[in-house]
Amino acid sequence: MAFADISRRSFLAGAGSTVAASLAGMPLIHAGTAQGQVATGVLRRKIPGSDVSIPAIGLGSWITFNVGVDPVLLKNCTDVMAAFFAGGGEMIDSSPMYGSSQATIGHGLKTLGIHRDQVFATDKVWTSDENGGGDQIAETARRWGISKFDLLQVHNLRDWEDQLPVLQAKKAAGELGYVGVTTSHGRRHELLSVIMQREPLDFVQVTYNPLDREVENRILPIAQERGMAVIINRPFRGGHLTKALRGVPVPEFSSELGAQSWAQLILKYIVSHPAVTCAIPATTRVDHVRENLAAAMPGKGKKDAVLPTPDMRHAIAAAIGDAL
Amino acid sequence: MTDWWDYHLIDFLLFSTRVYYRLFVSFNLAFWPVNLVLYLAGAVLVYRGLRGGRLFQRGILVVLAVMWAWAGAVFMGHYYRPINWAVPYILPIFAFQAVIMVLFSLRKTPLVFCWRGDFSSMAGVALLILAIPVYPFFSVLAGHDVLAAELFGSAPDPTIIGTLGFVLLMRGTWRWLLLPAPVLWCILTSLTLWAMDQDIAWLPLVAAWLAILGGWMDAKSGVTRKPEATSPVHLNRAQRGAADPAGLVE
């Protein structure tokens, strides 16, 4: 669907309950829908310690949205965002480290006329300058074209001792919704677990998929115990996992889950972990963003999204292991 | 405290191969026919440089400086910078090279481009062939749009590989000051292409290695320190015939 085809009215119709939630007295900068309200078809997960929920499938921007000033690629990314919002998505995640991705998101939001309350704006602070966090956040907001973020995280724990207080202060001042930290590629879990035990974090972001499961041992249990929301990055290992599985038939039990592709099986595997709040696959393709969202939507004739049982989760991981 | 060594090379590559080659499509389309004119100027430089003539000896460096400035300011600064946060740290390399080439062109005793028939000359010509007629085909062979062709004179990689070719064909004192910037770029671009899993990732490294090896061999043999007057391109026709009985020069 071309973004030009999406009018504000049609978008609002698609994401109606989200807007309704914001109009119903949600905290100013929260895009999430109040618990109990009927949202779009995408499975929603509550942010621990709040009444806010967000769709279990978000949109990452690592590599995919770093397209510079190329008008063709900017339009392509805007199309992806249009499909994402039209399908009920809310959380978009970026970082100052991701080149022009923030500006691409800002371009898409402006072009599509997306209202601030319709997006759960998630970004990061990534600097080793102990006094540089504030300026970087201001620049990030300028690129997005917004004044406040729903969630800001310390990227890859970089200078976390200096940057976390900056974020906490912003949250205390009402300039920020939630505070978090991130890692990726399974790095620095020891330090992450220490920070999670010590700091009052709202979110953590880590890598998790059927092949990269180290977080199951310690990080995810701590998140559950401490009441932290968990964002999952690299669900497809940056696309390498789905690429490696291309041409391999999905297992027979996929139909029970309403999964039509390995990508959907992987996403179902991820969001079915009780500690996981949402996964943020990145893509340059409109059909893929729809496919990703569909993984957390009710199948035909179903009321809710069908997620794998523990046995099925084990079977998914085993099937992928066998296929590779 | 998070440390830089916590990152892998691939973590610093934050754009896709598709986006990278689209940069050249946008660049070539936006600056048509400037990039083509610069490319053709490169071919003329090679021809005229090897034929000699003091004016062209100086002119080659000025034109190369313009190419470095163009590739640095326009391609790197406008197109590459938005997708690669490291570009602002790299731009001084381009500025340094452009300035130093202009300074060399203003010297009382200019650098001399000539065919000497030794390893450096052969390596220099090979690099020029690689940079000018061959390099534009790599992106097409990799399946990208024909407009993504990287042209000598405007795209950094062929411009810099070609510059190494010119430096290897030079003789004159202090010419090796022209090597560090291209060699540094060759290392950086090889790492980038390697992270993008491109088949040609090794080419810039080989170009840098050839330039360093050629320079070392010349320094060892002292060939580039010989008096300028013995260079065939600066002899008159009669003297040149004696110095080059086989007529290999010109």
Coordinates of C-alpha atoms in Angstrom, one line a residue:
Chain A
M1 CA 0.0 0.0 0.0
A2 CA 1.4 3.3 -1.0
F3 CA 1.5 5.8 1.9
A4 CA -0.2 8.3 -0.4
D5 CA -3.3 6.0 -0.2
I6 CA -3.5 6.3 3.5
S7 CA -5.5 9.3 4.6
R8 CA -5.6 10.4 8.2
R9 CA -9.2 9.2 8.3
S10 CA -8.4 5.7 7.0
F11 CA -5.4 5.4 9.4
L12 CA -7.5 6.4 12.4
A13 CA -10.1 3.8 11.4
G14 CA -7.4 1.2 11.4
A15 CA -5.8 2.2 14.6
G16 CA -9.0 3.5 16.2
S17 CA -8.8 2.1 19.6
T18 CA -5.3 3.3 20.1
V19 CA -6.4 6.8 19.4
A20 CA -9.5 6.2 21.6
A21 CA -7.2 5.2 24.4
S22 CA -5.2 8.3 24.1
L23 CA -8.3 10.4 24.1
A24 CA -9.6 8.6 27.2
G25 CA -7.0 10.2 29.4
M26 CA -3.9 8.2 28.8
P27 CA -0.7 9.8 30.1
L28 CA 0.2 12.5 27.6
I29 CA 3.2 10.8 25.9
H30 CA 2.1 7.2 26.1
A31 CA 1.0 5.7 22.8
G32 CA 0.0 2.5 24.5
T33 CA -3.6 1.4 24.9
A34 CA -5.1 1.2 28.4
Q35 CA -5.5 -2.3 29.6
G36 CA -9.0 -3.7 29.1
Q37 CA -9.7 -1.6 26.0
V38 CA -10.2 -3.4 22.8
A39 CA -7.3 -2.6 20.5
T40 CA -6.5 -3.6 16.9
G41 CA -6.0 -7.3 16.2
V42 CA -2.4 -7.3 17.2
L43 CA -1.6 -9.1 20.5
R44 CA -0.9 -6.5 23.2
R45 CA 1.3 -6.7 26.2
K46 CA 1.1 -4.8 29.4
I47 CA 4.1 -2.7 30.4
P48 CA 4.8 -3.9 34.0
G49 CA 3.9 -1.5 36.7
S50 CA 1.5 0.5 34.5
D51 CA -1.9 0.2 32.9
V52 CA -0.4 0.7 29.5
S53 CA -0.1 -2.0 26.9
I54 CA 1.7 -2.0 23.5
P55 CA 1.4 -4.3 20.5
A56 CA 3.7 -7.3 20.8
I57 CA 5.2 -6.6 17.4
G58 CA 7.1 -3.3 16.9
L59 CA 9.4 -2.0 14.2
G60 CA 13.1 -1.8 14.3
S61 CA 15.1 0.6 12.2
W62 CA 18.7 -0.8 12.4
I63 CA 20.2 -0.8 8.9
T64 CA 16.8 -0.8 7.2
F65 CA 15.9 2.8 7.7
N66 CA 19.5 4.2 7.3
V67 CA 18.8 5.4 3.7
G68 CA 20.3 8.9 3.7
V69 CA 18.7 11.4 1.5
D70 CA 17.6 9.0 -1.3
P71 CA 14.0 9.9 -2.1
V72 CA 13.2 6.5 -3.6
L73 CA 14.4 4.7 -0.4
L74 CA 12.8 7.3 1.9
K75 CA 9.5 6.6 0.2
N76 CA 10.1 2.9 0.5
C77 CA 10.6 3.3 4.3
T78 CA 7.5 5.5 4.5
D79 CA 5.5 2.8 2.8
V80 CA 6.8 0.3 5.4
M81 CA 5.7 2.7 8.2
A82 CA 2.3 3.2 6.6
A83 CA 1.8 -0.6 6.5
F84 CA 3.0 -0.9 10.1
F85 CA 0.6 1.7 11.5
A86 CA -2.3 0.5 9.3
G87 CA -1.7 -3.0 10.7
G88 CA -1.9 -1.9 14.3
G89 CA 1.8 -1.3 15.1
E90 CA 2.9 1.4 17.5
M91 CA 6.5 1.0 18.8
I92 CA 9.2 2.2 16.5
D93 CA 12.7 1.9 17.8
S94 CA 15.9 3.7 16.7
S95 CA 19.2 5.0 17.9
P96 CA 21.7 7.8 17.2
M97 CA 24.0 5.0 16.1
Y98 CA 21.7 4.1 13.2
G99 CA 22.9 6.8 10.8
S100 CA 19.9 8.5 9.1
S101 CA 17.3 6.1 10.6
Q102 CA 15.9 8.7 13.0
A103 CA 15.5 11.3 10.3
T104 CA 13.8 8.6 8.1
I105 CA 11.3 7.9 10.9
G106 CA 10.7 11.6 11.3
H107 CA 10.2 11.9 7.5
G108 CA 7.7 9.0 7.6
L109 CA 5.7 10.4 10.6
K110 CA 5.4 13.8 8.9
T111 CA 4.6 12.4 5.5
L112 CA 1.9 10.1 6.9
G113 CA 0.5 12.7 9.2
I114 CA 0.9 10.3 12.1
H115 CA -0.4 11.9 15.4
R116 CA 2.0 11.8 18.2
D117 CA -0.3 9.6 20.3
Q118 CA -0.3 6.9 17.6
V119 CA 3.4 6.0 17.9
F120 CA 5.2 4.6 20.9
A121 CA 8.4 6.5 20.2
T122 CA 11.4 4.6 21.4
D123 CA 15.0 5.7 21.0
K124 CA 18.4 5.5 22.7
V125 CA 21.2 7.6 24.0
W126 CA 24.5 6.6 22.7
T127 CA 27.4 8.7 23.8
S128 CA 30.5 8.4 26.0
D129 CA 30.4 12.1 26.8
E130 CA 29.1 12.3 30.3
N131 CA 27.5 15.6 29.6
G132 CA 26.4 14.9 26.1
G133 CA 23.2 12.9 26.7
G134 CA 20.9 15.9 27.0
D135 CA 22.1 17.4 23.7
Q136 CA 21.9 14.1 21.9
I137 CA 18.4 13.5 23.1
A138 CA 17.4 17.0 21.9
E139 CA 18.9 16.2 18.5
T140 CA 17.1 12.9 18.4
A141 CA 13.8 14.5 19.1
R142 CA 14.4 17.1 16.4
R143 CA 15.1 14.3 13.9
W144 CA 11.9 12.5 14.9
G145 CA 9.9 15.7 14.8
I146 CA 8.6 15.2 18.3
S147 CA 9.2 16.8 21.7
K148 CA 8.9 13.8 24.0
F149 CA 9.8 10.1 23.8
D150 CA 7.8 7.3 25.3
L151 CA 11.0 5.3 26.0
L152 CA 14.7 6.2 26.0
Q153 CA 17.3 3.5 26.6
V154 CA 21.1 3.6 27.1
H155 CA 22.4 2.0 24.0
N156 CA 24.5 -1.1 24.5
L157 CA 25.1 0.1 28.1
R158 CA 27.4 2.8 26.8
D159 CA 28.4 5.1 29.6
W160 CA 25.4 3.9 31.5
E161 CA 26.6 5.2 34.8
D162 CA 26.3 8.8 33.5
Q163 CA 23.5 8.4 31.1
L164 CA 20.9 6.5 33.2
P165 CA 20.6 9.4 35.7
V166 CA 20.0 11.8 32.8
L167 CA 17.1 9.6 31.6
Q168 CA 15.8 9.1 35.1
A169 CA 15.8 12.8 35.7
K170 CA 13.8 13.3 32.5
K171 CA 11.3 10.7 33.5
A172 CA 11.0 12.4 37.0
A173 CA 10.4 15.7 35.3
G174 CA 7.6 14.2 33.1
E175 CA 9.7 14.6 30.0
L176 CA 10.0 10.9 29.3
G177 CA 7.7 8.0 29.7
Y178 CA 10.0 5.1 30.5
V179 CA 13.7 4.4 31.0
G180 CA 15.7 1.4 29.8
V181 CA 19.0 -0.1 28.8
T182 CA 19.9 -2.2 25.8
T183 CA 22.4 -4.9 24.7
S184 CA 22.5 -6.9 21.5
H185 CA 24.2 -9.9 20.0
G186 CA 24.1 -11.5 23.5
R187 CA 26.8 -9.2 24.8
R188 CA 27.5 -8.1 28.3
H189 CA 24.8 -10.1 30.0
E190 CA 26.7 -10.2 33.3
L191 CA 26.8 -6.4 33.5
L192 CA 23.3 -6.1 32.3
S193 CA 22.0 -8.5 35.1
V194 CA 23.9 -6.4 37.7
I195 CA 22.3 -3.2 36.4
M196 CA 18.9 -4.8 36.3
Q197 CA 19.2 -5.8 39.9
R198 CA 20.4 -2.4 41.0
E199 CA 18.6 0.2 38.9
P200 CA 14.9 1.0 38.7
L201 CA 14.5 0.2 35.0
D202 CA 11.2 0.1 33.1
F203 CA 12.5 -1.7 30.0
V204 CA 15.5 -3.8 28.9
Q205 CA 16.2 -4.6 25.3
V206 CA 18.1 -7.8 24.4
T207 CA 18.7 -10.2 21.6
Y208 CA 16.5 -13.3 21.7
N209 CA 15.4 -15.9 19.1
P210 CA 15.2 -19.7 18.9
L211 CA 18.9 -19.9 18.3
D212 CA 20.1 -17.1 20.7
R213 CA 18.5 -18.2 24.0
E214 CA 21.0 -17.2 26.6
V215 CA 18.7 -14.6 28.0
E216 CA 16.3 -17.3 29.1
N217 CA 18.7 -18.3 31.8
R218 CA 19.1 -15.1 33.7
I219 CA 18.0 -11.8 32.0
L220 CA 14.4 -12.7 31.3
P221 CA 13.8 -14.2 34.8
I222 CA 15.3 -11.0 36.4
A223 CA 13.0 -8.9 34.2
Q224 CA 10.0 -10.9 35.4
E225 CA 11.1 -10.7 39.0
R226 CA 11.8 -7.0 38.9
G227 CA 8.8 -6.0 36.8
M228 CA 10.6 -4.8 33.7
A229 CA 9.3 -4.8 30.2
V230 CA 11.4 -6.6 27.6
I231 CA 12.0 -5.6 24.0
I232 CA 13.6 -8.2 21.7
N233 CA 16.0 -7.1 19.0
R234 CA 17.5 -9.2 16.2
P235 CA 14.6 -11.7 16.2
F236 CA 15.8 -12.9 12.8
R237 CA 19.6 -12.3 13.5
G238 CA 19.5 -9.3 11.2
G239 CA 17.8 -11.3 8.5
H240 CA 20.4 -14.1 8.3
L241 CA 18.1 -16.5 10.1
T242 CA 15.1 -16.2 7.7
K243 CA 17.5 -16.1 4.8
A244 CA 19.1 -19.4 5.9
L245 CA 15.6 -21.0 6.2
R246 CA 14.5 -19.8 2.8
G247 CA 13.2 -22.8 0.8
V248 CA 12.9 -25.0 3.9
P249 CA 9.3 -26.1 4.5
V250 CA 7.8 -24.9 7.8
P251 CA 7.0 -27.8 10.1
E252 CA 3.5 -29.3 10.0
F253 CA 2.5 -28.0 13.4
S254 CA 2.8 -24.5 12.0
S255 CA -0.8 -24.6 10.8
E256 CA -2.0 -25.2 14.4
L257 CA -0.4 -21.9 15.3
G258 CA -1.6 -20.1 12.2
A259 CA 2.0 -19.5 11.1
Q260 CA 2.6 -19.5 7.4
S261 CA 6.3 -18.8 7.4
W262 CA 9.5 -19.3 9.5
A263 CA 9.4 -15.5 10.3
Q264 CA 6.0 -15.9 11.9
L265 CA 7.0 -19.0 13.8
I266 CA 10.1 -17.3 15.1
L267 CA 8.1 -14.2 16.2
K268 CA 5.5 -16.5 17.9
Y269 CA 8.3 -18.3 19.6
I270 CA 9.7 -15.0 20.9
V271 CA 6.5 -13.3 22.0
S272 CA 5.2 -16.4 23.7
H273 CA 7.8 -16.2 26.3
P274 CA 6.0 -14.7 29.3
A275 CA 8.7 -12.2 30.1
V276 CA 8.7 -10.7 26.6
T277 CA 6.8 -7.5 25.9
C278 CA 7.5 -7.1 22.2
A279 CA 9.8 -7.9 19.4
I280 CA 11.1 -5.3 17.0
P281 CA 11.9 -6.9 13.6
A282 CA 13.3 -4.5 11.0
T283 CA 12.4 -4.7 7.4
T284 CA 12.5 -2.8 4.1
R285 CA 9.4 -4.6 2.7
V286 CA 5.8 -3.8 3.2
D287 CA 4.8 -7.5 2.8
H288 CA 7.2 -8.4 5.5
V289 CA 5.9 -5.9 8.0
R290 CA 2.4 -7.2 7.4
E291 CA 3.6 -10.7 7.8
N292 CA 5.4 -9.8 11.0
L293 CA 2.3 -8.1 12.5
A294 CA 0.1 -11.1 11.4
A295 CA 2.2 -13.3 13.6
A296 CA 0.6 -11.7 16.7
M297 CA -2.9 -11.5 15.2
P298 CA -5.8 -13.9 15.6
G299 CA -5.9 -16.4 12.8
K300 CA -8.9 -17.1 10.7
G301 CA -11.9 -17.8 13.0
K302 CA -9.9 -17.2 16.1
K303 CA -10.5 -14.6 18.8
D304 CA -6.9 -14.3 19.9
A305 CA -3.5 -14.8 18.4
V306 CA -2.4 -18.4 18.8
L307 CA 0.9 -18.8 20.6
P308 CA 2.9 -21.9 21.0
T309 CA 2.8 -23.9 24.2
P310 CA 6.1 -24.8 25.9
D311 CA 6.2 -28.0 24.0
M312 CA 5.6 -26.3 20.7
R313 CA 8.3 -23.7 21.6
H314 CA 10.7 -26.5 22.1
A315 CA 9.6 -28.0 18.8
I316 CA 10.1 -24.7 16.9
A317 CA 13.7 -24.4 18.3
A318 CA 14.4 -28.0 17.4
A319 CA 12.9 -27.6 13.9
I320 CA 15.1 -24.6 13.2
G321 CA 18.1 -26.3 14.6
D322 CA 17.5 -29.3 12.4
A323 CA 16.9 -27.2 9.3
L324 CA 20.2 -25.3 9.6
Chain B
M1 CA 31.9 1.7 31.1
T2 CA 31.3 0.3 27.7
D3 CA 34.4 -0.2 25.6
W4 CA 34.9 0.1 21.9
W5 CA 36.3 -3.4 21.6
D6 CA 33.0 -4.6 22.7
Y7 CA 31.8 -4.0 19.1
H8 CA 32.5 -6.1 16.0
L9 CA 33.4 -4.6 12.6
I10 CA 29.9 -5.6 11.3
D11 CA 28.3 -3.5 14.1
F12 CA 29.7 -0.3 12.5
L13 CA 28.2 -1.1 9.1
L14 CA 24.8 0.4 9.6
F15 CA 23.6 0.5 6.1
S16 CA 22.8 -2.2 3.6
T17 CA 24.6 -3.0 0.3
R18 CA 21.5 -1.8 -1.5
V19 CA 21.6 1.6 0.1
Y20 CA 25.3 1.9 -0.5
Y21 CA 25.0 1.4 -4.2
R22 CA 21.9 3.6 -4.4
L23 CA 24.2 6.4 -3.2
F24 CA 26.1 6.2 -6.5
V25 CA 22.8 6.1 -8.5
S26 CA 21.6 9.3 -6.8
F27 CA 25.0 10.9 -7.1
N28 CA 25.5 10.1 -10.8
L29 CA 21.9 11.2 -11.6
A30 CA 22.2 14.4 -9.7
F31 CA 25.5 15.4 -11.2
W32 CA 25.1 14.2 -14.7
P33 CA 27.2 15.0 -16.8
V34 CA 29.8 16.4 -14.3
N35 CA 30.8 13.0 -13.1
L36 CA 31.2 11.7 -16.7
V37 CA 33.3 14.7 -17.6
L38 CA 35.5 14.1 -14.6
Y39 CA 35.8 10.4 -15.6
L40 CA 36.8 11.3 -19.2
A41 CA 39.2 13.9 -17.8
G42 CA 40.9 11.0 -16.0
A43 CA 41.5 9.2 -19.2
V44 CA 43.0 12.3 -20.7
L45 CA 45.2 12.7 -17.7
V46 CA 46.7 9.3 -18.2
Y47 CA 47.3 9.9 -21.9
R48 CA 48.8 13.4 -21.5
G49 CA 50.7 12.5 -18.3
L50 CA 52.6 9.8 -20.1
R51 CA 53.3 12.0 -23.1
G52 CA 54.9 14.6 -20.9
G53 CA 54.9 18.4 -21.0
R54 CA 55.5 20.5 -17.9
L55 CA 52.1 22.2 -18.0
F56 CA 50.4 18.9 -17.9
Q57 CA 52.7 17.6 -15.2
R58 CA 51.4 20.3 -13.0
G59 CA 47.9 20.1 -14.3
I60 CA 47.5 16.4 -13.4
L61 CA 48.0 17.2 -9.8
V62 CA 45.5 20.1 -9.9
V63 CA 42.9 18.0 -11.7
L64 CA 43.4 15.1 -9.2
A65 CA 43.0 17.6 -6.3
V66 CA 39.7 18.7 -7.8
M67 CA 38.6 15.1 -8.1
W68 CA 39.5 14.5 -4.4
A69 CA 37.7 17.6 -3.4
W70 CA 34.7 16.7 -5.4
A71 CA 34.5 13.1 -4.1
G72 CA 35.1 14.4 -0.6
A73 CA 32.8 17.3 -0.5
V74 CA 29.9 16.1 -2.6
F75 CA 29.8 12.3 -2.5
M76 CA 31.2 11.9 1.0
G77 CA 29.8 15.0 2.6
H78 CA 26.4 15.0 1.0
Y79 CA 25.5 11.4 0.1
Y80 CA 27.6 9.2 2.3
R81 CA 27.6 11.2 5.5
P82 CA 23.9 10.8 6.4
I83 CA 24.3 7.0 6.5
N84 CA 27.7 6.7 8.0
W85 CA 28.5 8.7 11.2
A86 CA 32.2 8.1 10.7
V87 CA 32.4 10.2 7.5
P88 CA 33.0 13.5 9.4
Y89 CA 36.2 11.9 10.8
I90 CA 37.2 10.8 7.3
L91 CA 36.6 14.0 5.4
P92 CA 39.9 15.6 6.6
I93 CA 41.7 12.9 4.7
F94 CA 40.2 14.1 1.4
A95 CA 40.8 17.8 2.3
F96 CA 44.4 17.0 3.2
Q97 CA 45.1 15.2 0.0
A98 CA 43.5 17.9 -2.2
V99 CA 45.5 20.6 -0.5
I100 CA 48.8 18.7 -0.7
M101 CA 48.3 17.9 -4.4
V102 CA 47.8 21.6 -5.1
L103 CA 50.9 22.4 -3.1
F104 CA 52.9 19.9 -5.1
S105 CA 51.6 21.4 -8.3
L106 CA 52.9 24.8 -7.3
R107 CA 56.5 23.6 -6.5
K108 CA 59.3 25.0 -8.6
T109 CA 60.4 21.5 -9.6
P110 CA 57.2 19.6 -10.4
L111 CA 56.7 15.9 -10.0
V112 CA 57.2 14.1 -13.3
F113 CA 54.9 11.4 -14.6
C114 CA 56.7 9.0 -16.8
W115 CA 57.0 5.3 -17.8
R116 CA 60.2 3.9 -16.5
G117 CA 59.5 0.3 -17.4
D118 CA 60.1 -0.8 -13.8
F119 CA 57.8 -2.5 -11.2
S120 CA 56.3 0.8 -10.0
S121 CA 55.5 1.9 -13.6
M122 CA 53.8 -1.4 -14.4
A123 CA 51.9 -1.4 -11.1
G124 CA 50.9 2.2 -11.7
V125 CA 49.5 1.5 -15.1
A126 CA 47.7 -1.6 -13.8
L127 CA 46.1 0.5 -11.1
L128 CA 45.0 3.1 -13.6
I129 CA 43.5 0.5 -15.8
L130 CA 41.7 -0.9 -12.8
A131 CA 40.5 2.5 -11.7
I132 CA 39.4 4.0 -15.0
P133 CA 38.1 1.4 -17.5
V134 CA 37.5 -1.5 -15.2
Y135 CA 36.0 -0.2 -11.9
P136 CA 32.7 1.1 -13.3
F137 CA 31.8 -2.5 -14.2
F138 CA 32.1 -4.0 -10.8
S139 CA 28.7 -2.7 -9.5
V140 CA 27.0 -3.8 -12.6
L141 CA 28.6 -7.3 -12.4
A142 CA 27.4 -7.4 -8.8
G143 CA 23.8 -7.0 -10.0
H144 CA 23.3 -3.3 -9.3
D145 CA 21.8 -0.6 -11.6
V146 CA 24.2 0.6 -14.3
L147 CA 23.8 4.1 -12.9
A148 CA 25.5 2.8 -9.7
A149 CA 28.8 2.7 -11.7
E150 CA 31.6 4.1 -9.6
L151 CA 33.5 6.5 -11.8
F152 CA 37.0 7.6 -11.5
G153 CA 37.0 11.3 -10.7
S154 CA 33.9 11.3 -8.6
A155 CA 33.5 8.1 -6.7
P156 CA 36.1 7.7 -3.9
D157 CA 37.3 4.1 -4.5
P158 CA 38.3 4.3 -8.2
T159 CA 39.6 7.9 -7.7
I160 CA 41.8 6.9 -4.9
I161 CA 43.1 3.7 -6.6
G162 CA 43.8 5.7 -9.7
T163 CA 45.7 8.3 -7.6
L164 CA 47.9 5.5 -6.3
G165 CA 48.6 4.6 -9.9
F166 CA 49.6 8.2 -10.7
V167 CA 51.8 8.3 -7.7
L168 CA 53.6 5.1 -8.7
L169 CA 54.3 6.7 -12.1
M170 CA 55.7 9.8 -10.6
R171 CA 59.3 10.7 -9.9
G172 CA 60.5 13.5 -7.8
T173 CA 61.3 14.2 -4.2
W174 CA 58.7 14.0 -1.4
R175 CA 56.2 12.3 -3.7
W176 CA 55.5 9.7 -1.0
L177 CA 53.7 12.4 1.0
L178 CA 50.9 11.7 -1.5
L179 CA 50.5 8.1 -0.4
P180 CA 49.3 8.1 3.3
A181 CA 45.8 9.4 2.6
P182 CA 45.0 7.1 -0.3
V183 CA 46.4 4.1 1.6
L184 CA 44.4 5.0 4.7
W185 CA 41.2 5.2 2.6
C186 CA 42.0 1.9 0.9
I187 CA 42.1 0.2 4.3
L188 CA 38.9 1.8 5.4
T189 CA 37.0 1.1 2.2
S190 CA 38.2 -2.5 2.1
L191 CA 36.9 -3.0 5.6
T192 CA 33.6 -1.5 4.6
L193 CA 33.3 -3.7 1.5
W194 CA 34.4 -6.7 3.5
A195 CA 31.7 -6.1 6.0
M196 CA 29.2 -5.8 3.1
D197 CA 30.5 -9.2 1.9
Q198 CA 31.5 -7.7 -1.5
D199 CA 33.8 -9.8 -3.8
I200 CA 36.0 -6.8 -4.6
A201 CA 36.8 -6.0 -0.9
W202 CA 40.4 -7.1 -1.4
L203 CA 41.1 -4.8 -4.4
P204 CA 41.7 -1.5 -2.5
L205 CA 44.0 -3.4 -0.1
V206 CA 46.0 -4.8 -3.0
A207 CA 46.2 -1.3 -4.5
A208 CA 47.6 0.0 -1.3
W209 CA 50.0 -2.9 -1.0
L210 CA 51.2 -2.4 -4.5
A211 CA 51.8 1.3 -3.9
I212 CA 53.7 0.7 -0.7
L213 CA 55.8 -2.1 -2.3
G214 CA 56.5 0.0 -5.4
G215 CA 57.5 2.9 -3.2
W216 CA 59.8 0.7 -1.2
M217 CA 61.4 -0.8 -4.3
D218 CA 61.9 2.7 -5.8
A219 CA 63.4 3.9 -2.6
K220 CA 65.7 1.0 -2.5
S221 CA 66.9 1.4 -6.1
G222 CA 67.0 5.2 -5.9
V223 CA 65.3 5.4 -9.3
T224 CA 63.0 8.2 -8.3
R225 CA 65.9 10.3 -6.9
K226 CA 67.7 10.4 -10.2
P227 CA 68.1 14.0 -11.5
E228 CA 65.0 15.1 -13.3
A229 CA 66.9 16.0 -16.5
T230 CA 67.5 12.3 -17.1
S231 CA 63.8 11.6 -17.2
P232 CA 62.9 10.9 -20.9
V233 CA 59.9 13.2 -20.8
H234 CA 62.2 16.2 -20.2
L235 CA 64.7 15.5 -22.9
N236 CA 64.4 17.0 -26.3
R237 CA 63.6 14.8 -29.2
A238 CA 67.2 14.0 -30.1
Q239 CA 68.2 13.4 -26.5
R240 CA 65.1 11.3 -26.0
G241 CA 66.1 9.1 -29.0
A242 CA 69.4 8.4 -27.4
A243 CA 67.9 7.8 -24.0
D244 CA 65.1 5.7 -25.4
P245 CA 66.4 4.0 -28.5
A246 CA 63.4 1.6 -28.6
G247 CA 61.0 4.5 -28.6
L248 CA 59.1 3.2 -25.7
V249 CA 58.3 6.7 -24.4
E250 CA 55.7 8.6 -26.3

